[in-house]
Short mmCIF file of C-alpha atoms in Angstrom, two decimals:
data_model
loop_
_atom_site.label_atom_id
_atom_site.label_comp_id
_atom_site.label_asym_id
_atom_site.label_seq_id
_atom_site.Cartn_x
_atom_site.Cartn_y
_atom_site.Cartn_z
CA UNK A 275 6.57 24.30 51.51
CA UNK A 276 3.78 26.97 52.56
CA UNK A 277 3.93 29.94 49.84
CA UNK A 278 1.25 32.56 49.75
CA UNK A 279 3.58 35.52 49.08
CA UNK A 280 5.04 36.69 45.81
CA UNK A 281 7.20 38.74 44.47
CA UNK A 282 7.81 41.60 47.49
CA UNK A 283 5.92 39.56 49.91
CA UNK A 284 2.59 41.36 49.40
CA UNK A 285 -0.44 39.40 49.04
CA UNK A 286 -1.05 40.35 44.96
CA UNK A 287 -4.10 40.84 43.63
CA UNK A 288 -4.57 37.89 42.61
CA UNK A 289 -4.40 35.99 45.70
CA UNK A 290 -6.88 38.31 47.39
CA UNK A 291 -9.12 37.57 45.24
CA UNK A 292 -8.62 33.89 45.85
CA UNK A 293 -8.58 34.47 49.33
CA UNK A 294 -12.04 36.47 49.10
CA UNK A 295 -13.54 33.36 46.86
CA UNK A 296 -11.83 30.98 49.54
CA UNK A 297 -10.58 28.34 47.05
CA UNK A 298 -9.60 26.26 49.78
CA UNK A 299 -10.72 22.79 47.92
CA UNK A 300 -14.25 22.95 49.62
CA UNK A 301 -14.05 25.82 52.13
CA UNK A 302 -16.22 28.73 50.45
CA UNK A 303 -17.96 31.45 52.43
CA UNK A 304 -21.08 29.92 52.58
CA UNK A 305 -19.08 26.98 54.27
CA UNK A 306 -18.63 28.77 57.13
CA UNK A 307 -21.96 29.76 57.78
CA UNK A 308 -23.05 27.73 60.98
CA UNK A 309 -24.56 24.50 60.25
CA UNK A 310 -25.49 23.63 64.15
CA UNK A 311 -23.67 25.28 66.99
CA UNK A 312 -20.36 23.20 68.92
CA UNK A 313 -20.46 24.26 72.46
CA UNK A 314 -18.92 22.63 75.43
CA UNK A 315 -21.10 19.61 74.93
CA UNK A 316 -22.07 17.36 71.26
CA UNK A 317 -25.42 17.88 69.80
CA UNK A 318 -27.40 15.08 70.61
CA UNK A 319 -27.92 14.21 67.19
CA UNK A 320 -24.02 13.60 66.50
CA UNK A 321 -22.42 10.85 68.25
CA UNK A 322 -18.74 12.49 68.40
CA UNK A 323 -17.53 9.67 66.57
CA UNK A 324 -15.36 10.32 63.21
CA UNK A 325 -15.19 7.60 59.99
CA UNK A 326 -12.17 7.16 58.02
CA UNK A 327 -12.66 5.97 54.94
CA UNK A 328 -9.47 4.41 52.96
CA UNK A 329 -11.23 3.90 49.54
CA UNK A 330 -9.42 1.12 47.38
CA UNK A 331 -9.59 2.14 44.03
CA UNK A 332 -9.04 0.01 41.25
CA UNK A 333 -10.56 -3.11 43.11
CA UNK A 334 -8.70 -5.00 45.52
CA UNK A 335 -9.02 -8.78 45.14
CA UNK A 336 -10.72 -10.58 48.19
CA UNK A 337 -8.54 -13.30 47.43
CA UNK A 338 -5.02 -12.16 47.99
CA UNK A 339 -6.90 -9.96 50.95
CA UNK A 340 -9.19 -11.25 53.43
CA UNK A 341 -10.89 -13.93 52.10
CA UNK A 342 -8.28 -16.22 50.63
CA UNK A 343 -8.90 -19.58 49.14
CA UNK A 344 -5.93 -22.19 48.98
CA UNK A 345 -7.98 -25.25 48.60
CA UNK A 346 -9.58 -23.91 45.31
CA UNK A 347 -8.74 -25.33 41.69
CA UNK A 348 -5.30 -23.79 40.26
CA UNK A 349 -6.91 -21.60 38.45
CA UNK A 350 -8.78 -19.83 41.16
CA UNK A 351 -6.42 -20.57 43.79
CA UNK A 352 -4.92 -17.38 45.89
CA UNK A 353 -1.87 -16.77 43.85
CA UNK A 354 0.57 -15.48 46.92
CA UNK A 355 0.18 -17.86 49.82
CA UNK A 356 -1.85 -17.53 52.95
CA UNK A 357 -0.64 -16.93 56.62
CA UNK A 358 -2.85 -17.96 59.19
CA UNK A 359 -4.16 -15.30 61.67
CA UNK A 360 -4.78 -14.56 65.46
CA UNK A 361 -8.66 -16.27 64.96
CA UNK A 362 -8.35 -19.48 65.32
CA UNK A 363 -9.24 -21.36 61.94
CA UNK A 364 -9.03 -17.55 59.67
CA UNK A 365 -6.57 -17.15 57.13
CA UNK A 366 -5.35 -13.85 55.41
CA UNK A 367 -3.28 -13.88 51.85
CA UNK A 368 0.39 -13.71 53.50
CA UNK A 369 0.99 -10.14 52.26
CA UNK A 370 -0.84 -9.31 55.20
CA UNK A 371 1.43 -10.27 58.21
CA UNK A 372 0.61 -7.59 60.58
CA UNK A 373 -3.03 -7.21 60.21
CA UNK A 374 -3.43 -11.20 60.62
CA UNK A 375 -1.15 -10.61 64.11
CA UNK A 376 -3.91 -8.68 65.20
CA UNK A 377 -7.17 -9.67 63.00
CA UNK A 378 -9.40 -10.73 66.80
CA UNK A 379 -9.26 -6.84 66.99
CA UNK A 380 -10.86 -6.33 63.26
CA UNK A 381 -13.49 -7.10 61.33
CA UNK A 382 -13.65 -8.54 57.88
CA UNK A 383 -16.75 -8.70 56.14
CA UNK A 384 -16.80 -11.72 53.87
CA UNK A 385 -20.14 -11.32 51.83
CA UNK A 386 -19.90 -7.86 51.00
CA UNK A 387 -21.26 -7.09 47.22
CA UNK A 388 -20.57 -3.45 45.74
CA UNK A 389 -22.93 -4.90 42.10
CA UNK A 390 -20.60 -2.73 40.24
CA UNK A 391 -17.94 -3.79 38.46
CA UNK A 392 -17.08 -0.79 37.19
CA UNK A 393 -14.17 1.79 37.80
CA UNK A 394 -15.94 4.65 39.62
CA UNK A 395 -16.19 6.11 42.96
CA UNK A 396 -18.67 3.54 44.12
CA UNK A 397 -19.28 3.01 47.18
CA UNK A 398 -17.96 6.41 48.65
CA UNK A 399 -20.51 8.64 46.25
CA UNK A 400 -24.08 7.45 46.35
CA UNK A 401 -26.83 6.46 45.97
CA UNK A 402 -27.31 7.25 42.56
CA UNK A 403 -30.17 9.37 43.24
CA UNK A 404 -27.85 11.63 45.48
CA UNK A 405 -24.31 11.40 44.06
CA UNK A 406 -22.91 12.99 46.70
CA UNK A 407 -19.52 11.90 49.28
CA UNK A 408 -20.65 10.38 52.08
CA UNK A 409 -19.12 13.01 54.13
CA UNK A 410 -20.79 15.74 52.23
CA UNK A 411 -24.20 14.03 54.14
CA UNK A 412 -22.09 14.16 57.54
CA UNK A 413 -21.31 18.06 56.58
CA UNK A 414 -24.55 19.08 55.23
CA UNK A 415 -25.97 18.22 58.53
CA UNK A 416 -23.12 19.89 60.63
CA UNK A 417 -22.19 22.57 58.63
CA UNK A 418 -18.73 22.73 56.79
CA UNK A 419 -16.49 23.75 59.37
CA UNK A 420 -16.91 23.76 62.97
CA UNK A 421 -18.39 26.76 64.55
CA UNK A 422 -15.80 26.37 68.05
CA UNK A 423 -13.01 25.85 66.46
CA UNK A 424 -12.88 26.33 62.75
CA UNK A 425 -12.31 22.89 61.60
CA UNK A 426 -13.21 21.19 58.14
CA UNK A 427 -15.92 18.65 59.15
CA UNK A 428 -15.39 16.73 56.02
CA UNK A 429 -11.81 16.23 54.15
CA UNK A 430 -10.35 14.29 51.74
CA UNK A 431 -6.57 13.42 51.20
CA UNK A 432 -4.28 11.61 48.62
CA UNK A 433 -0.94 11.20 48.34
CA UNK A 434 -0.66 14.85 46.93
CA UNK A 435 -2.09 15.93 50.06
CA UNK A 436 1.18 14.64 52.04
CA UNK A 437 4.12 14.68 49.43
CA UNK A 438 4.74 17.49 47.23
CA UNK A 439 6.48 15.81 44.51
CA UNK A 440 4.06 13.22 43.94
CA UNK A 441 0.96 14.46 40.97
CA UNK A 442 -2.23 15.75 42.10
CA UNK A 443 -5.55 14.02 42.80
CA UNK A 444 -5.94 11.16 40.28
CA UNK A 445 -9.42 9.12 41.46
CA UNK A 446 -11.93 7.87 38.37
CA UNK A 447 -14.41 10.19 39.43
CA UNK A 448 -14.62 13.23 41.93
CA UNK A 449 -14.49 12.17 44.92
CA UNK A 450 -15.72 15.76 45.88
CA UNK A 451 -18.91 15.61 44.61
CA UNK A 452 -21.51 17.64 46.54
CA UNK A 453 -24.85 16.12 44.56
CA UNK A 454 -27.78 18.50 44.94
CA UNK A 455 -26.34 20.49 47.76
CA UNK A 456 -23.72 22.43 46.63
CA UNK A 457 -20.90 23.47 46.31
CA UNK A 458 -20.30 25.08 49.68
CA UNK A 459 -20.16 21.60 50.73
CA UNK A 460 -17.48 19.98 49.50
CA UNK A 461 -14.74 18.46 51.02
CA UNK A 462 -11.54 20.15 52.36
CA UNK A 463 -9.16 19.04 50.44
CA UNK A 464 -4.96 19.93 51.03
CA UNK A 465 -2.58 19.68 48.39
CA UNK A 466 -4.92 18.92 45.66
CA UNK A 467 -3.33 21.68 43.75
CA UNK A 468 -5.55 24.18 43.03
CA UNK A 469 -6.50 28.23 43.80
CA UNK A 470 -5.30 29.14 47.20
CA UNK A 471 -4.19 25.64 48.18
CA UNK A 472 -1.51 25.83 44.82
CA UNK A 473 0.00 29.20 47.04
CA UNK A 474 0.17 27.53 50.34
CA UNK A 475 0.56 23.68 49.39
CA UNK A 476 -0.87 22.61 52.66
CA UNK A 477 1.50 19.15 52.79
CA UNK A 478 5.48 18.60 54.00
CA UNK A 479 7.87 18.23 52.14
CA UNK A 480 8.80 14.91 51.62
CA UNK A 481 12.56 14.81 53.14
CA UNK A 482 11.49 16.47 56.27
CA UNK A 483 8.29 14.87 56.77
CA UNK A 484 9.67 12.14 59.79
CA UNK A 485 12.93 14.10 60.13
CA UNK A 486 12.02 18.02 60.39
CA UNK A 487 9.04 17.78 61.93
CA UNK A 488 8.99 21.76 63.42
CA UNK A 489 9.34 23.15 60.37
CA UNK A 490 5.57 23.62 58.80
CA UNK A 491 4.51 25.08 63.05
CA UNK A 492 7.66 27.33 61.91
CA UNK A 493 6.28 28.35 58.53
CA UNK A 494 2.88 28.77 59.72
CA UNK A 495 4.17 31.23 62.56
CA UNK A 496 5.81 33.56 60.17
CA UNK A 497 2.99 33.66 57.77
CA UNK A 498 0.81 34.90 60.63
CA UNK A 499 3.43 37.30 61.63
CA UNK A 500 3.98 38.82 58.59
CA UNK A 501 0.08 39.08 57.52
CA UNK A 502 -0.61 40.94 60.44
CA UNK A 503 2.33 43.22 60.93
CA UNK A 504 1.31 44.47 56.99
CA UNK A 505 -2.51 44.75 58.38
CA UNK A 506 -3.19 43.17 55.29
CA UNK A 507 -6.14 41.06 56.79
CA UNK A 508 -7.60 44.40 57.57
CA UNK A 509 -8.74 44.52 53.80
CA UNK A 510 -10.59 41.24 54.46
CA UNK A 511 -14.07 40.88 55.89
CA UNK A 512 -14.91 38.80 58.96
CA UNK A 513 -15.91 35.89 57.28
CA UNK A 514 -12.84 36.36 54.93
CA UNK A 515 -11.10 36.17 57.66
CA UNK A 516 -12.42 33.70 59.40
CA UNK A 517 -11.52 31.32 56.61
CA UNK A 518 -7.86 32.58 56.05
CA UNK A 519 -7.25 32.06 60.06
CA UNK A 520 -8.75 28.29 59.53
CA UNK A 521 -5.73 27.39 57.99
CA UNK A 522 -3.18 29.78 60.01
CA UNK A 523 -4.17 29.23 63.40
CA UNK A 524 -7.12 26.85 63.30
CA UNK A 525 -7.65 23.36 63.55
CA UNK A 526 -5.81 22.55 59.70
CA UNK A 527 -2.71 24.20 61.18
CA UNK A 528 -2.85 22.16 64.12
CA UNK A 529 -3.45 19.11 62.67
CA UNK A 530 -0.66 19.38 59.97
CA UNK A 531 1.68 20.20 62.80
CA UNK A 532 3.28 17.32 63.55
CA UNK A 533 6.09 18.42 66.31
CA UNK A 534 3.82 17.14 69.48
CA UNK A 535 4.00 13.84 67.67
CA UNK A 536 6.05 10.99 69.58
CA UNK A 537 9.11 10.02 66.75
CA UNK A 538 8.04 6.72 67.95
CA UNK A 539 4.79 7.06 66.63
CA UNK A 540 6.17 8.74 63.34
CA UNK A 541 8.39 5.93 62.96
CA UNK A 542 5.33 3.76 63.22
CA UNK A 543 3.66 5.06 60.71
CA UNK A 544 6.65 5.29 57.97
CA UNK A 545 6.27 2.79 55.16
CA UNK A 546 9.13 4.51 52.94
CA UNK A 547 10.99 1.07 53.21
CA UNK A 548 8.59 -0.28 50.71
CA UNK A 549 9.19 2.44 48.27
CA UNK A 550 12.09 1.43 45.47
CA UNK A 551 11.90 3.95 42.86
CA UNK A 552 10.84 2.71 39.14
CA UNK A 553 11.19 -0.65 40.57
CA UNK A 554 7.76 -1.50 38.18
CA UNK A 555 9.00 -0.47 35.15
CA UNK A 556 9.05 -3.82 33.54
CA UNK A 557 5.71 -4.58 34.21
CA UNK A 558 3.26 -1.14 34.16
CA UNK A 559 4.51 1.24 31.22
CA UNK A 560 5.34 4.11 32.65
CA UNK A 561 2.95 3.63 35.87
CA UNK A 562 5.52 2.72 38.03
CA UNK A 563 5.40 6.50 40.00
CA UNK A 564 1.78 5.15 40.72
CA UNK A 565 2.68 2.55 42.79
CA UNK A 566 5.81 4.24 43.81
CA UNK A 567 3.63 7.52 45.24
CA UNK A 568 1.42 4.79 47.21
CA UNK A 569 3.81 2.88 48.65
CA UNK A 570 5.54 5.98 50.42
CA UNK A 571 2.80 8.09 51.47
CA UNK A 572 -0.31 5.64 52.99
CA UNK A 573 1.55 5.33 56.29
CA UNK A 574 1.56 9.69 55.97
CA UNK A 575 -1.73 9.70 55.19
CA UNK A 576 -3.58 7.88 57.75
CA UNK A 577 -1.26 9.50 60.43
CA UNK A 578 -2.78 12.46 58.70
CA UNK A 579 -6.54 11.46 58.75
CA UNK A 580 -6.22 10.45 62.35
CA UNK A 581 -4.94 14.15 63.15
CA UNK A 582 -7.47 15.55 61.36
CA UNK A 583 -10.17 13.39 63.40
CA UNK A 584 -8.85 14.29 66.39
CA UNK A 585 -9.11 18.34 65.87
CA UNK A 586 -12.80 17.80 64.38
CA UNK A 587 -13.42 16.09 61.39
CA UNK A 588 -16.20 13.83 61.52
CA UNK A 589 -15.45 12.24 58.22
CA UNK A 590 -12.31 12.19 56.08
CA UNK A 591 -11.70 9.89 52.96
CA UNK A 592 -8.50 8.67 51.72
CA UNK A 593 -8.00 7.92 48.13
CA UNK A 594 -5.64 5.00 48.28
CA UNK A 595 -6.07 3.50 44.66
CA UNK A 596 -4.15 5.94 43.26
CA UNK A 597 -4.65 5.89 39.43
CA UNK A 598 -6.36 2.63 40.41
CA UNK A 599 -3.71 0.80 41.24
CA UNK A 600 -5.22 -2.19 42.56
CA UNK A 601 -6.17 -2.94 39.33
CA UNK A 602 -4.42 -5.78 38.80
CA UNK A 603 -5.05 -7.07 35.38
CA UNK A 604 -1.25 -7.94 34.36
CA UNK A 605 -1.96 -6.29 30.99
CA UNK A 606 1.17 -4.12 30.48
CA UNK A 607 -0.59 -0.76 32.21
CA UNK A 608 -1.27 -2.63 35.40
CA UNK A 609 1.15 -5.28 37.45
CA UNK A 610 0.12 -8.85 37.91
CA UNK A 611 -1.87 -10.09 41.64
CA UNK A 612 1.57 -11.16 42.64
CA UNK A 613 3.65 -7.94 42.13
CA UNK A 614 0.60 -5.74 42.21
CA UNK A 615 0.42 -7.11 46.35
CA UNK A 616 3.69 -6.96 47.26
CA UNK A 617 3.61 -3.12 45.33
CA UNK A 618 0.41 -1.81 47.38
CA UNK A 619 -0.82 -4.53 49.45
CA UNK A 620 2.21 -4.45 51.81
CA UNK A 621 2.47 -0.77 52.18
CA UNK A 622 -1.29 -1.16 53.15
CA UNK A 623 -0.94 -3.76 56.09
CA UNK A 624 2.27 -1.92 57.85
CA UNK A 625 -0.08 1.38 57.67
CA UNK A 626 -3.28 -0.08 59.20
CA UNK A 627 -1.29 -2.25 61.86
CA UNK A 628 0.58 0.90 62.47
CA UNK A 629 -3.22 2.85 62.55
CA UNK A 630 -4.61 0.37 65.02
CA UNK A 631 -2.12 -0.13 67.33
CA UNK A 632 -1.62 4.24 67.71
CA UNK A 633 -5.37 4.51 67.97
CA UNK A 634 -5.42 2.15 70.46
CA UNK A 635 -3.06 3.64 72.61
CA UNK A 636 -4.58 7.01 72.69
CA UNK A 637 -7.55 5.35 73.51
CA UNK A 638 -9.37 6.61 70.35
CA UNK A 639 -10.52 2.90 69.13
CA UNK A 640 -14.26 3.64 70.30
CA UNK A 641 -14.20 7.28 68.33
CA UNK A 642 -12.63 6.48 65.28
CA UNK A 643 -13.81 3.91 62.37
CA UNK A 644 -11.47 2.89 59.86
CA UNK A 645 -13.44 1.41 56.61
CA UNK A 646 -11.12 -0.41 53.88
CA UNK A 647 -12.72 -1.24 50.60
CA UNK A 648 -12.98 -0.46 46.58
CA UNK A 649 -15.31 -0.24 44.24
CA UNK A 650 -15.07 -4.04 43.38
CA UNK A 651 -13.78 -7.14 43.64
CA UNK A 652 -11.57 -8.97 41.61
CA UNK A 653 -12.49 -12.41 38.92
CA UNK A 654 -12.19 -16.04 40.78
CA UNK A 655 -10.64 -16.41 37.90
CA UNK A 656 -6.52 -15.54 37.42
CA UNK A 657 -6.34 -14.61 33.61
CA UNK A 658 -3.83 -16.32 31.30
CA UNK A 659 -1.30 -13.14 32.26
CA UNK A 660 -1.42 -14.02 35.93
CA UNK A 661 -4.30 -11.10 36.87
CA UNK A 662 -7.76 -10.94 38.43
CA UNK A 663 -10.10 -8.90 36.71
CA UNK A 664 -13.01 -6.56 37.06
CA UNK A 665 -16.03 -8.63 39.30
CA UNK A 666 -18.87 -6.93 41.00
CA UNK A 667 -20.65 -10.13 43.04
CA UNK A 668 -17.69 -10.21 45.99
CA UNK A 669 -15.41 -7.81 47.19
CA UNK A 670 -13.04 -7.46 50.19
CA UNK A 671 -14.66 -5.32 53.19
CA UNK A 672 -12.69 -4.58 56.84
CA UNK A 673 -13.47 -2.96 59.13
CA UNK A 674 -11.56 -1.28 62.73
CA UNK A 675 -12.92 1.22 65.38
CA UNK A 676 -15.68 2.87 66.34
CA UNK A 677 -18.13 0.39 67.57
CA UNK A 678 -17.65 -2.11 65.50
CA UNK A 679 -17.96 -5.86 66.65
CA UNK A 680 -14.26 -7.54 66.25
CA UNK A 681 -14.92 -11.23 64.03
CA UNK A 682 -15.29 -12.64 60.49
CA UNK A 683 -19.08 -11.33 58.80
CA UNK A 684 -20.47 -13.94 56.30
CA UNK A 685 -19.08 -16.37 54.16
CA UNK A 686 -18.18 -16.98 49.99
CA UNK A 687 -18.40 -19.85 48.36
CA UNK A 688 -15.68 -21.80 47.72
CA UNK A 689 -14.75 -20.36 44.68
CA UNK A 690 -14.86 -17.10 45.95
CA UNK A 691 -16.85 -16.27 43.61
CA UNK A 692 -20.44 -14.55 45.37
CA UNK A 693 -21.64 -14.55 49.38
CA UNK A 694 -23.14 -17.85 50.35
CA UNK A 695 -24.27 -16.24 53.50
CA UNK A 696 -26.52 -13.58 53.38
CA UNK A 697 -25.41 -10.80 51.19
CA UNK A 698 -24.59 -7.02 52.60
CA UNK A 699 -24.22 -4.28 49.84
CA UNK A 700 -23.39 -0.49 50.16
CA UNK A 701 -26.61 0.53 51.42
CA UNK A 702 -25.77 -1.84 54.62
CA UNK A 703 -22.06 -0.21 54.64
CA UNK A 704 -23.35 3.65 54.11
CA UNK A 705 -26.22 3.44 56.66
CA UNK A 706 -23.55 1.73 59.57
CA UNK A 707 -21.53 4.69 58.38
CA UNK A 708 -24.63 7.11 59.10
CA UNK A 709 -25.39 5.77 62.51
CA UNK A 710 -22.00 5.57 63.44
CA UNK A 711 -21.41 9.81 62.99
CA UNK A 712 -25.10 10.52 63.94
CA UNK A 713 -28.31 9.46 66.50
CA UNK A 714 -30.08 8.82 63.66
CA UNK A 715 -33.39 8.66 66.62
CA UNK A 716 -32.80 12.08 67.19
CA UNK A 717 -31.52 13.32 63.47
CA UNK A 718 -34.78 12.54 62.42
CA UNK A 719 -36.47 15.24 64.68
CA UNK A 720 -33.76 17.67 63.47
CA UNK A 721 -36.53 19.86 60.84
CA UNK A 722 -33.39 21.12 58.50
CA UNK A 723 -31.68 17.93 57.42
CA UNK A 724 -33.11 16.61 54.13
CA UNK A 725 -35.20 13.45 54.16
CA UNK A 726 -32.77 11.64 51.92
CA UNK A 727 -30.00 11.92 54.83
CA UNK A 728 -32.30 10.16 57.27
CA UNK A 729 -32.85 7.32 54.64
CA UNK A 730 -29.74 6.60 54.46
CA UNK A 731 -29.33 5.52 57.88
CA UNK A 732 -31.83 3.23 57.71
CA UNK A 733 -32.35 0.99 60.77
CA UNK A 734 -33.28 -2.04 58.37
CA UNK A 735 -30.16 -1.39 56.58
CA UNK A 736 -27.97 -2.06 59.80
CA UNK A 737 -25.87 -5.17 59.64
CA UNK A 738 -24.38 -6.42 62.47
CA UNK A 739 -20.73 -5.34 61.29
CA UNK A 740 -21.03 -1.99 62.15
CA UNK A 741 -23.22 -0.36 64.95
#
């Protein structure tokens, strides 16, 4: 529910000030300063192309993913059954149904290493020498919002960002982080609960979300109304107001209205029917609202992401490990491989199915890349609880969209254990990111972007998975 008026339905104090600072989860004035000038036609340095990046936290296991390995010892052996796939002679663990219906149209990248084993925000933030979001390198070169039409270049959602009742941002580690540029860089970021964005709570509410969908257009109407019959945005400066019409009339409001949307497509999207409330009570302590807040709001949030990438954004991440729940080490805080799949790795496939088949429809598959990965992989070994644990040498890797060559990249050994094809790491998956958003030819003769940007788009560092 959007609420930026208190009390007599004056903008306080308070809230000028905020709107003044722009708290708006990465949108401060300097922000809006133009980075390079949108006319009617893309810089040549920018390909027009937009990355979505669904960031797996908590390390899902490449065997009950992608990679799956039935013929392995018990003790390695994918736990949930496989379910063969629409390659000829590729398998996918079988709580992937959908995506293996439609796998010649993906790619899966089966000797992917992230050499971390770690939980931390790896491989969305680096290199190490940067520690920035890999859209904070897409918005440092393109400025933070659009100049043409206002829009965020660079965003990142969870579930808070679509469902009110659900607890704010919960990554291990900020997935905000700006590095050495600053903070005028960071990501937009709705409903992560904080300064202006705790007024205005840029998400749905959760009942009316496939039902009501008029109602935020509605809200967003009368907020405009009412500022400007009290001339209250005459107090503001230009570039004050700039940013407060960003979200009332810009490209956020537009993308978070969702009445132009077919119901069809809504429907599509809605992966509600995998969300039973406290149903993982017996096995995660108290964690169950984790898996419970995932389950109901990926579907939201990639309808969300691909809205946002069609009014502008060149690069929007979506944290869907929340609390790290694909950590699956069945020890009381986190749900066996078996439960822990059918809990998020379910939700997941119905989502990206649904993701693929709408982008494909609006003819968007060349402009949009979808990325799906965590920071890690999970042990070739199950533990004695039933779990996988924390392993660095293989990890699960697809990717949909945007250039990408459809097949199956590389190949593990049979224990699923390390690549035993030549290995690709995130400096392979961060520079196909780079040269998928930019003409890295021409962003080198751009004199203001910093030399580490142009490094990471290395052309040695291209694999063949991804440009």
């Amino acid at each position: 529910m959007l609420s930026i008026f208190e009390g007599d339905g004056r903008l306080n104090r308070r809230q000028m000030l905020t709107v003044g600072a722009l708290g708006l989860g990465g949108l401060t004035l300097p922000s809006l300063m133009p980075g390079i000038s949108w006319g009617s036609e893309t810089p040549k340095h920018v390909t027009g192309k937009s990355v979505i990046y669904l960031f797996q936290q908590g390390g899902p296991s490449q065997f009950e993913t992608f990679d799956p390995k039935p013929e392995a010892p018990d003790a390695i052996r994918t736990v949930t059954g496989v379910i063969p796939t629409s390659v000829p002679g590729v398998a996918f663990g079988d709580c992937m149904p959908q995506l293996a219906k439609i796998a010649h149209k993906l790619t899966v990248v089966r000797s992917f290493q992230t050499n971390n084993g770690g939980h931390n925000i790896q491989p969305i933030v680096g290199p190490d020498s940067l520690e920035a979001n890999i859209g904070v390198h897409y918005s440092r070169v393109v400025g933070a919002t659009r100049t043409d039409t206002g829009m965020p270049t660079n965003a990142v959602l969870y579930p808070s960002s679509v469902d009110p009742e659900v607890p704010g941002p919960s990554a291990r580690g900020n997935l905000a982080s700006t590095g050495s540029y600053g903070s005028s860089y960071a990501p937009f970021t709705p409903g992560a609960k904080g300064n202006l964005q705790q007024d205005m709570q840029l998400h749905l509410p959760k009942e009316r979300f496939f039902d009501d969908r008029r109602q935020i257009l509605t809200q967003l109407d009368t907020l405009n109304r009412r500022v400007d019959a009290s001339g209250q945005l005459e107090a503001l400066d230009e570039l004050q107001q700039q940013a407060y019409q960003v979200l009332l009339g810009g490209g956020v409001a537009k993308a978070l209205d969702l009445s132009n949307e077919d119901p069809r497509t809504l429907a599509r999207y809605d992966t509600r029917g995998f969300y039973k409330k406290g149903q993982w009570n017996h096995a995660a302590r108290g964690r169950s609202g984790y898996y419970d807040a995932q389950s109901k709001t990926i579907g939201k949030l990639l309808l969300m992401a691909r809205r946002l990438c069609e009014a502008g954004a060149g690069f929007v991440t979506i944290h869907a490990g929340y609390a790290g729940i694909w950590d699956m080490h069945a020890d009381g805080n986190n749900l066996n491989v078996t439960d822990g799949m059918q809990a998020v790795g379910r939700p997941l496939d119905h989502a990206v199915a649904a993701f693929v088949d709408d982008l494909e429809e609006r003819g968007l598959e060349d402009k949009i890349m979808l990325v799906c990965t965590g920071e890690m992989g999970r042990t070739p070994k199950i533990n004695s609880r039933g779990g996988r644990d924390h392993w660095s040498r293989l990890a699960p890797l697809l990717v949909y969209g945007g250039g990408a060559q459809p097949g199956v990249i590389g190949q593990s050994t049979r224990d699923g254990a390390e690549p035993q094809t030549d290995a690709y790491n995130p400096s392979h998956l961060i520079s196909t990111l780079m040269n998928t958003v930019f003409n890295m030819g021409e962003l080198r003769l751009v004199p203001s972007v910093p030399a580490p940007i142009n490094t990471l788009g290395q052309a040695d560092m291209i694999p063949v998975f991804g440009w």
